[in-house]
Every structure is written in structure tokens, then in C-alpha cells.
Short mmCIF file of C-alpha atoms in Angstrom, two decimals:
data_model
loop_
_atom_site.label_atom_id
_atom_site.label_comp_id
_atom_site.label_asym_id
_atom_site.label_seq_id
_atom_site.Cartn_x
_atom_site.Cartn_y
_atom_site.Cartn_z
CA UNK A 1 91.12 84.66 72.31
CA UNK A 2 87.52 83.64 72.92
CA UNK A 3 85.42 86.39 75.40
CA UNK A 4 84.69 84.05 78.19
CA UNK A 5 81.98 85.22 80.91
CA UNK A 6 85.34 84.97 83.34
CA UNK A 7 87.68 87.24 80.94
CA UNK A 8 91.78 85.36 81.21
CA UNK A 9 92.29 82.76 83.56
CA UNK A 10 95.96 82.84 84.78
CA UNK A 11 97.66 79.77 86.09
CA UNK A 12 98.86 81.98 89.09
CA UNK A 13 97.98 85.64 90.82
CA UNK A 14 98.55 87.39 93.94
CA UNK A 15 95.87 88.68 95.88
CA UNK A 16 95.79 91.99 97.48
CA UNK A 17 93.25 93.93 99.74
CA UNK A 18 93.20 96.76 101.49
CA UNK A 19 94.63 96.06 104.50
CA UNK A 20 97.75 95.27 102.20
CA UNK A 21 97.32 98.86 100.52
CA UNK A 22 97.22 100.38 104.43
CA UNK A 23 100.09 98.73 105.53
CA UNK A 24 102.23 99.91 102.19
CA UNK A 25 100.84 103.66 102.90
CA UNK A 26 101.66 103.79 106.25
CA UNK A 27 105.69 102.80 105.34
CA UNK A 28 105.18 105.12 102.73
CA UNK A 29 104.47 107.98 105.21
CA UNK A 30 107.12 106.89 107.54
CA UNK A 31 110.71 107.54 108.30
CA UNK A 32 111.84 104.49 106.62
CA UNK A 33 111.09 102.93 103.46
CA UNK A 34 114.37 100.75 103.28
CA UNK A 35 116.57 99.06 106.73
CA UNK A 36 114.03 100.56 109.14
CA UNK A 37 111.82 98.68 111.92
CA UNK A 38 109.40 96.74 109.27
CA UNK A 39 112.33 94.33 108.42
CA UNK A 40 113.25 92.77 111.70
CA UNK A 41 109.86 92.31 112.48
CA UNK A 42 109.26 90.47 109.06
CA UNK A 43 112.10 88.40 109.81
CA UNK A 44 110.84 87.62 113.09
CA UNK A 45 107.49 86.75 112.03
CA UNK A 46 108.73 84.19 109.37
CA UNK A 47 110.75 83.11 111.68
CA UNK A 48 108.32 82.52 114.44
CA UNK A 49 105.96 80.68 111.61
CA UNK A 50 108.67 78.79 109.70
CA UNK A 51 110.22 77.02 112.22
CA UNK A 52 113.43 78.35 112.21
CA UNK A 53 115.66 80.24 115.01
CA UNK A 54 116.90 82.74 112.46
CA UNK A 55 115.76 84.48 108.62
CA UNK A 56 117.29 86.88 106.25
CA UNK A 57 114.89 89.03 104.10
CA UNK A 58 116.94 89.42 100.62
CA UNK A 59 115.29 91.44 97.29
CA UNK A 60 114.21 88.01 95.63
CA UNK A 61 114.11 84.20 95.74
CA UNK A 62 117.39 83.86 93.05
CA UNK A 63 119.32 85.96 96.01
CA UNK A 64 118.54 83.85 98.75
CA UNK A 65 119.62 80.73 96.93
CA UNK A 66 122.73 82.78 96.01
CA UNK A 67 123.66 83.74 99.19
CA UNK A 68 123.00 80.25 100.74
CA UNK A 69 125.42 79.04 98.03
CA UNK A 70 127.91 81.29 99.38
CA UNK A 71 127.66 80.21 102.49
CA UNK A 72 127.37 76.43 101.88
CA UNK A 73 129.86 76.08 98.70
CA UNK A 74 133.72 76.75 98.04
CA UNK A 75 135.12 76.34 94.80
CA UNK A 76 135.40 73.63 92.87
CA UNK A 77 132.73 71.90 95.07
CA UNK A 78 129.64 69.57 93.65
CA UNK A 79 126.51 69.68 94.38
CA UNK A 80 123.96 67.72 93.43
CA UNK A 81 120.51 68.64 92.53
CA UNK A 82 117.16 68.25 90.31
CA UNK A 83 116.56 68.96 86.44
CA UNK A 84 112.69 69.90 87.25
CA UNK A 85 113.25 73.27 89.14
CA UNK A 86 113.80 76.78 87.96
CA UNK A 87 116.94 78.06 86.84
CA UNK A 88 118.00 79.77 90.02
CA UNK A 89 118.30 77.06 91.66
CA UNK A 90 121.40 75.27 89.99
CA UNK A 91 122.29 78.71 88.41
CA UNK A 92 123.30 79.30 92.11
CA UNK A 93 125.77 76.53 92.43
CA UNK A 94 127.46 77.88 89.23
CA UNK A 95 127.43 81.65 90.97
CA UNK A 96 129.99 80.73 93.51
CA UNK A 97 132.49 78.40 91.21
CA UNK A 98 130.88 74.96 91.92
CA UNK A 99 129.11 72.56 89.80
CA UNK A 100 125.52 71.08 90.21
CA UNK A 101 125.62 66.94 89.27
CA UNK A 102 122.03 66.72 88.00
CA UNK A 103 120.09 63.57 88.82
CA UNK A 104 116.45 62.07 87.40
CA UNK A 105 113.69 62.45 89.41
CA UNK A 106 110.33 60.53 90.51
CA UNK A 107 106.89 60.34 89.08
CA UNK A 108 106.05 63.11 91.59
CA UNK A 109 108.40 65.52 90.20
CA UNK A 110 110.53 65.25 93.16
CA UNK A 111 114.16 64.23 93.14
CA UNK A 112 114.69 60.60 93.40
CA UNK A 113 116.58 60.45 96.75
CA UNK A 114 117.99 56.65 95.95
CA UNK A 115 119.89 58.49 92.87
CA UNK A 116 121.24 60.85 95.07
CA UNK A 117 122.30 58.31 97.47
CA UNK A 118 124.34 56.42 94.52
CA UNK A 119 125.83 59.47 93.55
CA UNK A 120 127.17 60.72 96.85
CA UNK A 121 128.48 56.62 97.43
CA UNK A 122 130.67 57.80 94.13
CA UNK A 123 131.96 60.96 94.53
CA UNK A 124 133.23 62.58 97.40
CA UNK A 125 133.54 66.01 96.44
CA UNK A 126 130.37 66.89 96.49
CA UNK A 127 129.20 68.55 99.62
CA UNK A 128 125.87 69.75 99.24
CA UNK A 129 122.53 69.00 98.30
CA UNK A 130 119.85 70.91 96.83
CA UNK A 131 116.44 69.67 97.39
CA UNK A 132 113.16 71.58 95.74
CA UNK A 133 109.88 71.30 97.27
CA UNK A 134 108.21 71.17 93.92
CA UNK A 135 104.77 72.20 93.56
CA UNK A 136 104.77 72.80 97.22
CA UNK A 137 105.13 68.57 97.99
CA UNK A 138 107.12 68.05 101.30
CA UNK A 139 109.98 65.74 101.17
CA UNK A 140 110.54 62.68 103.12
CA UNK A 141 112.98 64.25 105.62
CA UNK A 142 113.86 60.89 106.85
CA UNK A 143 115.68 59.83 104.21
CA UNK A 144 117.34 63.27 104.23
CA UNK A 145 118.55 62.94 107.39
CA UNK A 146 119.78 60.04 106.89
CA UNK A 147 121.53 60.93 103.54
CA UNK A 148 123.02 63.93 105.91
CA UNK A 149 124.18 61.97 108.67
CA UNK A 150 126.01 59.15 106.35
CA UNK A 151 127.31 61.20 104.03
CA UNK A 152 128.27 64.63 105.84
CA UNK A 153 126.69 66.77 103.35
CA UNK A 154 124.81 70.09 103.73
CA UNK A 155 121.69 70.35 102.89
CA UNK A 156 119.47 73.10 101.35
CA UNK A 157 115.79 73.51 100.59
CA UNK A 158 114.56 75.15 98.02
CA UNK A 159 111.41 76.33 99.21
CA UNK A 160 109.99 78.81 96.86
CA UNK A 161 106.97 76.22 96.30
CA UNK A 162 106.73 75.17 99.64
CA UNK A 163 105.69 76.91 103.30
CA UNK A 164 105.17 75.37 105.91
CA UNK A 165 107.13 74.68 109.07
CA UNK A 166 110.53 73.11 108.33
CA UNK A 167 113.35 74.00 110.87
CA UNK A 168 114.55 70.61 111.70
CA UNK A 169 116.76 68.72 108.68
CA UNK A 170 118.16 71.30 106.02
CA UNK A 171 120.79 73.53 107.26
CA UNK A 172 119.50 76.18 105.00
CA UNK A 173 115.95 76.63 103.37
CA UNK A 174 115.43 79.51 100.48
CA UNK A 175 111.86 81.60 100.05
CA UNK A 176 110.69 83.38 96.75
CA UNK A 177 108.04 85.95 97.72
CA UNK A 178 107.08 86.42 93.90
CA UNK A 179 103.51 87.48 93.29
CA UNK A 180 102.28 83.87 92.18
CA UNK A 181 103.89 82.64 95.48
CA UNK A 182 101.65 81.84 98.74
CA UNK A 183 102.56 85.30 99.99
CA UNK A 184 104.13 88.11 98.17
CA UNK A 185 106.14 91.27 98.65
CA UNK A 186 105.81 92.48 95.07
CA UNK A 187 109.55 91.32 94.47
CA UNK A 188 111.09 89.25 97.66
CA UNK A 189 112.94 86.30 99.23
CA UNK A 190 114.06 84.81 102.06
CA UNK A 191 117.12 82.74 103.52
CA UNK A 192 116.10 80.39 106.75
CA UNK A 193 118.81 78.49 109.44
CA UNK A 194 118.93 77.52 112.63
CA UNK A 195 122.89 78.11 113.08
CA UNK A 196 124.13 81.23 114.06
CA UNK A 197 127.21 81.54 112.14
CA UNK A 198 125.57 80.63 109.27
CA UNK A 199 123.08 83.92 110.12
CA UNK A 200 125.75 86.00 110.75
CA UNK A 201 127.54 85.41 107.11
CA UNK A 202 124.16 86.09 105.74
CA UNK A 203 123.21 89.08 107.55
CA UNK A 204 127.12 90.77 106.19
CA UNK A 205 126.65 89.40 102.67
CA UNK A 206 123.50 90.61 101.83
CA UNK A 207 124.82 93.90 102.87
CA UNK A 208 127.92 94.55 101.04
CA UNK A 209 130.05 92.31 103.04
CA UNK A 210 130.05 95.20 105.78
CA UNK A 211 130.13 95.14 110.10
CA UNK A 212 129.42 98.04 111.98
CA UNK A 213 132.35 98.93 114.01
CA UNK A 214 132.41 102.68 115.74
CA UNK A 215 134.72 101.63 118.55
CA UNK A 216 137.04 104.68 116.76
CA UNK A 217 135.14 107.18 115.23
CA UNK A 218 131.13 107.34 114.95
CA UNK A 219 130.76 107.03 111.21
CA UNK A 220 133.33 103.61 110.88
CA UNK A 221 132.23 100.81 108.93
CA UNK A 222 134.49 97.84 107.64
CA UNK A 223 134.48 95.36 104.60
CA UNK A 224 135.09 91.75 105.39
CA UNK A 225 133.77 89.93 102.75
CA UNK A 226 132.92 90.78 99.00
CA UNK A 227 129.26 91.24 99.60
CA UNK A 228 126.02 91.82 97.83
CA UNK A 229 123.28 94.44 98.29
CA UNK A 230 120.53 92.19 98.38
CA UNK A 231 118.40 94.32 100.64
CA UNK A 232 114.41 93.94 101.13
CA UNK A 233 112.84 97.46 101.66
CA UNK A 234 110.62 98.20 104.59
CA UNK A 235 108.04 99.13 101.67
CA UNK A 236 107.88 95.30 100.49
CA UNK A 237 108.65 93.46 104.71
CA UNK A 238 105.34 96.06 105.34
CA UNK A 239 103.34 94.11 102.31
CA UNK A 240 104.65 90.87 103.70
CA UNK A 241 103.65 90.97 107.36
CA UNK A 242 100.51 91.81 106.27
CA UNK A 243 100.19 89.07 103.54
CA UNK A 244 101.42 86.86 106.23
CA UNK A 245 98.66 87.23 108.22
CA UNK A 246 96.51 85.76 105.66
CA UNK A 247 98.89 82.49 104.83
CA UNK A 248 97.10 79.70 106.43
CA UNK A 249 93.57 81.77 104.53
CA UNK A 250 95.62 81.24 101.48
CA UNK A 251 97.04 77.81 102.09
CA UNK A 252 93.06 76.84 102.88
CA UNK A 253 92.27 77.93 99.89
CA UNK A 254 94.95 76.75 97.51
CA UNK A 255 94.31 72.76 98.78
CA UNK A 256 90.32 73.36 98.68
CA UNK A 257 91.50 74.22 94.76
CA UNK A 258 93.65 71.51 94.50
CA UNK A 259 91.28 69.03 96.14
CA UNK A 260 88.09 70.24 93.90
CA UNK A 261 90.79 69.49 90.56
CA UNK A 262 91.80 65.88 91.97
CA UNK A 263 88.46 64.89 92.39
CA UNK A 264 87.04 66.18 88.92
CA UNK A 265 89.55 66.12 87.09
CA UNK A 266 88.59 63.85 82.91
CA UNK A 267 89.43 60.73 83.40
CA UNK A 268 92.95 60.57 81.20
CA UNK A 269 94.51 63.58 83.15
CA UNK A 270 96.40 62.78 86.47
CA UNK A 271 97.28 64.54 88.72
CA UNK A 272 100.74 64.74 89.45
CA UNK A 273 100.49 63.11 92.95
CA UNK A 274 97.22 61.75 94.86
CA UNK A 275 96.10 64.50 96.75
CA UNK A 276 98.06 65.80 100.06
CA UNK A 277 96.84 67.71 103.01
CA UNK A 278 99.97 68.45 103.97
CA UNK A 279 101.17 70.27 100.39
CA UNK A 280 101.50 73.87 99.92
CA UNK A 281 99.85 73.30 96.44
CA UNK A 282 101.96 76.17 94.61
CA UNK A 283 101.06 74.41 91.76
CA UNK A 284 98.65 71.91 90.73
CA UNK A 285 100.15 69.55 88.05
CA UNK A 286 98.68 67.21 86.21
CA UNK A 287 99.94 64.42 83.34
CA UNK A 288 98.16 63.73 80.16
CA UNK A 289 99.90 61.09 77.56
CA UNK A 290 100.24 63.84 74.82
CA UNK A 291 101.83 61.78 71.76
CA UNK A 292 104.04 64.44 70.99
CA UNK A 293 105.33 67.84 72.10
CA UNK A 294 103.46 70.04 68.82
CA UNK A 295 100.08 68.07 70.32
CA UNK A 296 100.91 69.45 73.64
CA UNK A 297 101.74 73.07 72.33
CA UNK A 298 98.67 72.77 70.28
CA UNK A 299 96.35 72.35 73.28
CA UNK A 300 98.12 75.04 75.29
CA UNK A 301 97.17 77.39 72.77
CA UNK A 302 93.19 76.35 72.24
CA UNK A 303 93.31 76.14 76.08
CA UNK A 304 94.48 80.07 76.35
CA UNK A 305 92.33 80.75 72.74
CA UNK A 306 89.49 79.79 75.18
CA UNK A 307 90.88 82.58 77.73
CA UNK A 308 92.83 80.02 80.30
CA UNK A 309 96.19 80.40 80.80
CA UNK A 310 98.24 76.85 81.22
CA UNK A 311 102.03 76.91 82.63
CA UNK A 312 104.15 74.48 82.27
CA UNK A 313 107.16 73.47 85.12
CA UNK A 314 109.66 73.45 84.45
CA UNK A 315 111.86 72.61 81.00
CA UNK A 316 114.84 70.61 82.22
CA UNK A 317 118.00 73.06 83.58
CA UNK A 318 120.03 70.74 81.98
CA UNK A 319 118.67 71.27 78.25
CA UNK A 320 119.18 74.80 78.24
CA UNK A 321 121.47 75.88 75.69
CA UNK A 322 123.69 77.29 78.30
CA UNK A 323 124.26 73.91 80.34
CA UNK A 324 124.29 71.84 77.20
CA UNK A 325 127.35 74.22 76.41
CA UNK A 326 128.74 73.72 79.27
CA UNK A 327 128.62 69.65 78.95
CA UNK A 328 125.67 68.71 81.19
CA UNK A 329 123.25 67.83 78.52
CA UNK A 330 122.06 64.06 79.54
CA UNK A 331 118.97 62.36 79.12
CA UNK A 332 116.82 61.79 82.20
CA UNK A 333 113.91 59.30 81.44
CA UNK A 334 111.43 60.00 84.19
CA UNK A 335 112.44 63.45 83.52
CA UNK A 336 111.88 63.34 79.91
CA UNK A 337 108.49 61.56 79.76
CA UNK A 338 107.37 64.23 82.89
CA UNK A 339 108.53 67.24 80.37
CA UNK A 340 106.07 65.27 77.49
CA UNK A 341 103.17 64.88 79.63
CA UNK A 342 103.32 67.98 82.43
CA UNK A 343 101.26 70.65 82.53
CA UNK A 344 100.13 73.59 85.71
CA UNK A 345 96.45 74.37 86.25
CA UNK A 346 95.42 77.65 87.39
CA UNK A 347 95.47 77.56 90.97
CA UNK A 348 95.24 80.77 93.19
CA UNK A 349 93.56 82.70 96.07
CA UNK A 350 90.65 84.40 94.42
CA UNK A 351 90.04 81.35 91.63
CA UNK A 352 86.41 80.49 91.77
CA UNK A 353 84.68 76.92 91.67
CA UNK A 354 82.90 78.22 88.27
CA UNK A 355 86.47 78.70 87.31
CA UNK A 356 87.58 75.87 88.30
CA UNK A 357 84.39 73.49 86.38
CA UNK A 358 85.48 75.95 83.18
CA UNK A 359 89.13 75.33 83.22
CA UNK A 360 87.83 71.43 83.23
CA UNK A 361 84.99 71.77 81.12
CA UNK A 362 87.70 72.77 78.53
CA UNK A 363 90.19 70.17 78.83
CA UNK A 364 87.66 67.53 78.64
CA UNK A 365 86.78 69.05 75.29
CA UNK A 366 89.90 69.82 73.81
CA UNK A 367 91.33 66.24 75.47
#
């Protein structure tokens, strides 16, 4: 690796300050560092700036999607859902006995919502759908609802890319408070619904399936469902009310990035989608017509030779050696040429401008 004046260049980094350190030393010094005080009022907070009546704080993003699984999914039930997310997301489908139906998806890296419709028209046991924010890009919630209404399905939003208010179409939206993510609480997640039922389920499953119950003795707690403990310590809700705080700093920052990229970017890189005010910009993506996938690992390595870290998101679900074993190896074309020509561009809090014209300055030479 080259000794650039900005040392490694990651494609994604949390950023921490003191206030953050405070917050974590004052749990530390408390009476609770796990189901105290700090995680109702996380939940309440998120709830307050999400949009939704109630959230469940779990330990991590592939939780929440498993417990909203649980909750939306039986056996034997399909669900249908996108190649270009991580594997959590259709991983969580398979968790509770169902089966994802993967479908293409659009130049955006969204999931094409006119394949969905035709495969709903088709088969009528599937009962969910999974939708992922990629990259942080909302999705046209029109056509959701409508794909809702018509069709009776549930809906879920994968939302570890995206934040932002959202309470009105999905019955259940999932968080990932990874370090790379807008906000983080070292390890974290979150599960987001406006029914109370729903809330309730959650609330018992992430806790071993238990309800308080002392009407007998004091100490009495019962089992009513085969549960999980998916708890989020007071340690890591303390980081995230904190880091919460600073979203809409961070959210400022990430589309100034994002902006500065689209409108410098060499001329033969696109990015993914024309800019959008209204993105959470978890990722910036861009497309370059690489010829072949040893040209594209080729660059990725004189790019991080030169101290910048690329990413790419995300190699289809459905290629994995595990799906292909299990039969849902299928070639998506928009998906395919999008796995060719993607790539992620640093993006992050404390990324400078002089970063920024570096990270270019490099692709234009190397490209």
C-alpha cells in the first residue's frame, strides 16, 4: 500500500466524540448496564424520530429482521424479496421455515416492484414482502400500498440503509445500528410497527418468549413462546441516544458527500441514481462498464494499493453456494450486469473534501 498524506481511506466509519464517551461512562457507573432506564428511552426516541407508534431495541440488525420474520411468517410461507441486499435479509425468511422467491431488480438497485406485482398475480402463498432501502434510496410507497391493499400481503422494510421517517405503509421496518450505519451502538438493531400486537410479540420474543406474571408469588415468570435473547444493553441504547442526537448532523453530511461525488465524479462512472435529497446516502454507488470481473478486481486492488478502500454491495443472495444448494440459483439480468459494473465509494461523517478530490483523482487515473 502506497503512504498517502491521508493514511487508509475506508468506504465506511463511525464517528465518535466525547459526548458519546460521557454518555457510555455514566451507564458504566450506574446501576444498570443491561434492561435498565437507557432502553425505553432509546426506544422512545427512535420512536418519536422514526415515525412509528412503537420500537424494539434487539442486539443487531440480523435479529430484528429475525424477529419480524417471526412475527410476519408461518411455515411453509413465501416471501418474496431482492438478490442485491445482505444475507440477513432473506436468511431471515429461511430462519422461521419459509422461503424467499427472489426477483430482479432496477437500474437503481432497488427491487423492481412490477416483478413483484407478477409474482404475487401467480402465487398465492406468498404473504410477505421484503423491501430494502438500498443505499439509503426511499421507495415509492405508492406502489407499495397499492401492492398491499390488492394483494393482502405484509410488508417489511429493511431499513438498515435507510432513516428517515417511515411509519405509514410497511407493517414492520428493521434497523442495523452497525458502526458504518448513520448511527451506531457499537453492535445494535431495531424492529419498528405501528400495531400493538405486533409490539407485544416482539417485546416477549426478544426476551426468551417470557411475561411477567406475580399475581401468585413475587418471583413468577412464564414461557409462552420459544423466544430469543436478543437484548440491547443500556451500555450500547446510552451510545445510541447520544449518536442520535447528531443524525440529521450526520445525514447533512453524508448527502453534502454524496452530492460533491455526483457532481465530480470522471465522466464514465455513474452514479447509481441522479442525486436525491431525500436519500439517507448509506452508500454512494457508482457503475463503471468494467469488461470483465478480474478488470474490476484489478482496480479494487490499485484503488486500496493507493490507500482507498472500495466496497462492493452486495454479491447476489441467490449465488451463494448455500442458496444455489438449495435450488435458487437463477440468473437475474439487471442484477447480473449491476454485480459487473457496481462499486461503494467511501462515504462517512468525518470524510474530508481533500478526501473526497483523492478518492477521484484516483479513479480517473486508474479508469
Amino acid at each position: 500500500m502506497e503512504n498517502s498524506e491521508y493514511g487508509f481511506i475506508p468506504y465506511g466509519k463511525q464517528y465518535v466524540d466525547e459526548c458519546d464517551k460521557k454518555a457510555v461512562l455514566e451507564v458504566l457507573e450506574s446501576d444498570y448496564l443491561t434492561t435498565g432506564p437507557k432502553v425505553q428511552e432509546f426506544e422512545e426516541a427512535l420512536a418519536n424520530r422514526l415515525g412509528f407508534k412503537y420500537v424494539v431495541v434487539v442486539s443487531n440488525g440480523t435479529t430484528a429482521l429475525h424477529l419480524a420474520s417471526r412475527v410476519l411468517l408461518n411455515v411453509g410461507d413465501r416471501a418474496v424479496t431482492t438478490p442485491n441486499s445482505f444475507l440477513s435479509t432473506s436468511n431471515s425468511i429461511l430462519y422461521v421455515g419459509a422461503k424467499p422467491i427472489f426477483v430482479d431488480i432496477e437500474n437503481n438497485g432497488l427491487i423492481n416492484l412490477d416483478l413483484v406485482e407478477e409474482k404475487l398475480k401467480k402465487n398465492k402463498k406468498i404473504k410477505a414482502v421484503y423491501l430494502v432501502t438500498f443505499s439509503g434510496h426511499p421507495l415509492d410507497d405508492e406502489k407499495v400500498k397499492y401492492l398491499k391493499d390488492k394483494y393482502g400481503v405484509k410488508i417489511l422494510y429493511d431499513n438498515a440503509h435507510y432513516f428517515g421517517k417511515d411509519g405509514g405503509v410497511c407493517d414492520i421496518a428493521t434497523y442495523s445500528f452497525h458502526p458504518v450505519k448513520h448511527i451506531t451502538t457499537f453492535e445494535g438493531g431495531a424492529v419498528a410497527t405501528n400495531n400493538e400486537k405486533i409490539y407485544k410479540k416482539l417485546l416477549r420474543l426478544r426476551n426468551h418468549g417470557i411475561v411477567k406474571d406475580s399475581s401468585m408469588y413475587p418471583w413468577e415468570y412464564k414461557m409462552v413462546d420459544l423466544g430469543y435473547n436478543y437484548r440491547l444493553s443500556d451500555v450500547a441504547c446510552a451510545m445510541g441516544l447520544i449518536q442520535l442526537e447528531k443524525v440529521d448532523m450526520f445525514l447533512s453530511k453524508r448527502r453534502q458527500i454524496a452530492k460533491y461525488y455526483h457532481d465530480n465524479l470522471p465522466e464514465k462512472i455513474k452514479p447509481l441514481y441522479p442525486y436525491n435529497e431525500k436519500s439517507s446516502y448509506h452508500l454512494f454507488v457508482v457503475r463503471y462498464p468494467f469488461k470483465s470481473f478480474d478488470e474490476k478486481a484489478e482496480f479494487f486492488i490499485k484503488m486500496r494499493q493507493k490507500g482507498i478502500g472500495l466496497q462492493y454491495h452486495y454479491i447476489p443472495i441467490n449465488q451463494q453456494p448455500f442458496y444455489v444448494k438449495k435450488g435458487y440459483f437463477k440468473k437475474f439480468p439487471q442484477m447480473e450486469k449491476y454485480y459487473l459494473e457496481a462499486f461503494s465509494l467511501p462515504i462517512y461523517y468525518s470524510l474530508s473534501v481533500k478526501e473526497q478530490d483523492y478518492v477521484i483523482d484516483c479513479m480517473e487515473e486508474l479508469l
